[in-house]
Amino acid sequence: MQPTSAENIVYCVSSVQKIIDFQLDFVFTDGHAVNGFPVLNTRLQI
């Protein structure tokens, strides 16, 4: 895997409450996507 340069990284900052308020679809994880064993969660698990 090639390193990602800082110019190609985008940070999106929000809160869980705002995501719920706007009724947006989402998935969150308890780990890093590269390690291969994160648990994915959806609105039903919060």
Short mmCIF file of N, CA and C in Angstrom, two decimals:
data_model
loop_
_atom_site.label_atom_id
_atom_site.label_comp_id
_atom_site.label_asym_id
_atom_site.label_seq_id
_atom_site.Cartn_x
_atom_site.Cartn_y
_atom_site.Cartn_z
N MET A 1 0.84 -1.16 0.00
CA MET A 1 0.00 0.00 0.00
C MET A 1 0.90 1.24 0.00
N GLN A 2 0.57 2.17 -0.87
CA GLN A 2 1.33 3.42 -0.98
C GLN A 2 0.84 4.43 0.07
N PRO A 3 1.75 5.20 0.66
CA PRO A 3 1.32 6.25 1.59
C PRO A 3 0.49 7.31 0.86
N THR A 4 -0.44 7.91 1.56
CA THR A 4 -1.27 8.98 1.01
C THR A 4 -0.68 10.32 1.40
N SER A 5 -0.51 11.20 0.43
CA SER A 5 0.05 12.51 0.73
C SER A 5 -0.99 13.37 1.45
N ALA A 6 -0.54 14.32 2.25
CA ALA A 6 -1.43 15.18 3.03
C ALA A 6 -2.41 15.94 2.14
N GLU A 7 -2.02 16.28 0.92
CA GLU A 7 -2.90 17.02 0.01
C GLU A 7 -4.12 16.21 -0.41
N ASN A 8 -4.04 14.88 -0.28
CA ASN A 8 -5.13 14.00 -0.71
C ASN A 8 -6.00 13.50 0.44
N ILE A 9 -5.83 14.06 1.62
CA ILE A 9 -6.62 13.66 2.78
C ILE A 9 -7.68 14.72 3.05
N VAL A 10 -8.92 14.28 3.22
CA VAL A 10 -10.03 15.18 3.54
C VAL A 10 -10.59 14.78 4.90
N TYR A 11 -10.71 15.75 5.78
CA TYR A 11 -11.29 15.51 7.10
C TYR A 11 -12.72 16.04 7.11
N CYS A 12 -13.66 15.20 7.45
CA CYS A 12 -15.06 15.60 7.58
C CYS A 12 -15.40 15.57 9.07
N VAL A 13 -15.81 16.70 9.59
CA VAL A 13 -16.08 16.79 11.02
C VAL A 13 -17.57 17.04 11.23
N SER A 14 -18.18 16.22 12.08
CA SER A 14 -19.59 16.35 12.40
C SER A 14 -19.81 15.74 13.77
N SER A 15 -21.04 15.52 14.12
CA SER A 15 -21.37 14.82 15.36
C SER A 15 -22.43 13.77 15.04
N VAL A 16 -22.51 12.77 15.87
CA VAL A 16 -23.53 11.74 15.67
C VAL A 16 -24.91 12.37 15.73
N GLN A 17 -25.09 13.32 16.64
CA GLN A 17 -26.40 13.96 16.77
C GLN A 17 -26.81 14.68 15.49
N LYS A 18 -25.89 15.39 14.84
CA LYS A 18 -26.21 16.08 13.58
C LYS A 18 -26.57 15.08 12.48
N ILE A 19 -25.86 13.99 12.42
CA ILE A 19 -26.14 12.96 11.41
C ILE A 19 -27.54 12.39 11.63
N ILE A 20 -27.90 12.15 12.89
CA ILE A 20 -29.24 11.64 13.21
C ILE A 20 -30.28 12.71 12.91
N ASP A 21 -30.02 13.95 13.30
CA ASP A 21 -30.98 15.04 13.07
C ASP A 21 -31.32 15.20 11.59
N PHE A 22 -30.32 15.05 10.72
CA PHE A 22 -30.54 15.19 9.29
C PHE A 22 -30.97 13.88 8.63
N GLN A 23 -31.15 12.85 9.43
CA GLN A 23 -31.58 11.53 8.96
C GLN A 23 -30.71 11.00 7.83
N LEU A 24 -29.41 11.19 7.96
CA LEU A 24 -28.46 10.71 6.96
C LEU A 24 -28.17 9.23 7.16
N ASP A 25 -27.94 8.53 6.07
CA ASP A 25 -27.49 7.14 6.16
C ASP A 25 -26.02 7.15 6.53
N PHE A 26 -25.60 6.21 7.36
CA PHE A 26 -24.20 6.17 7.76
C PHE A 26 -23.81 4.77 8.19
N VAL A 27 -22.52 4.54 8.20
CA VAL A 27 -21.90 3.34 8.76
C VAL A 27 -20.70 3.82 9.54
N PHE A 28 -20.51 3.29 10.74
CA PHE A 28 -19.30 3.61 11.47
C PHE A 28 -18.62 2.32 11.89
N THR A 29 -17.36 2.41 12.21
CA THR A 29 -16.56 1.23 12.51
C THR A 29 -15.79 1.44 13.81
N ASP A 30 -15.42 0.34 14.44
CA ASP A 30 -14.64 0.40 15.67
C ASP A 30 -13.15 0.18 15.42
N GLY A 31 -12.75 0.19 14.16
CA GLY A 31 -11.35 -0.06 13.86
C GLY A 31 -10.90 0.63 12.60
N HIS A 32 -9.73 0.28 12.15
CA HIS A 32 -9.14 0.85 10.95
C HIS A 32 -9.47 -0.06 9.78
N ALA A 33 -9.89 0.51 8.68
CA ALA A 33 -10.32 -0.29 7.53
C ALA A 33 -9.21 -1.18 6.97
N VAL A 34 -7.96 -0.81 7.16
CA VAL A 34 -6.85 -1.58 6.59
C VAL A 34 -6.58 -2.86 7.37
N ASN A 35 -6.88 -2.90 8.67
CA ASN A 35 -6.49 -4.06 9.47
C ASN A 35 -7.34 -5.30 9.18
N GLY A 36 -8.47 -5.15 8.49
CA GLY A 36 -9.22 -6.29 8.02
C GLY A 36 -10.20 -6.90 9.00
N PHE A 37 -10.31 -6.40 10.22
CA PHE A 37 -11.27 -6.99 11.13
C PHE A 37 -12.11 -5.97 11.92
N PRO A 38 -12.40 -4.80 11.34
CA PRO A 38 -13.28 -3.86 12.06
C PRO A 38 -14.73 -4.35 12.04
N VAL A 39 -15.48 -3.94 13.02
CA VAL A 39 -16.91 -4.23 13.08
C VAL A 39 -17.65 -3.00 12.55
N LEU A 40 -18.49 -3.21 11.54
CA LEU A 40 -19.28 -2.11 10.96
C LEU A 40 -20.62 -2.04 11.67
N ASN A 41 -21.06 -0.81 11.96
CA ASN A 41 -22.32 -0.58 12.64
C ASN A 41 -23.15 0.43 11.86
N THR A 42 -24.47 0.37 12.03
CA THR A 42 -25.38 1.30 11.37
C THR A 42 -26.26 1.99 12.41
N ARG A 43 -27.21 2.75 11.93
CA ARG A 43 -28.14 3.50 12.79
C ARG A 43 -28.80 2.58 13.83
N LEU A 44 -29.07 1.34 13.49
CA LEU A 44 -29.76 0.43 14.39
C LEU A 44 -28.93 0.04 15.62
N GLN A 45 -27.62 0.20 15.54
CA GLN A 45 -26.76 -0.17 16.66
C GLN A 45 -26.44 0.97 17.62
N ILE A 46 -26.89 2.18 17.33
CA ILE A 46 -26.54 3.28 18.25
C ILE A 46 -27.63 3.52 19.25
#
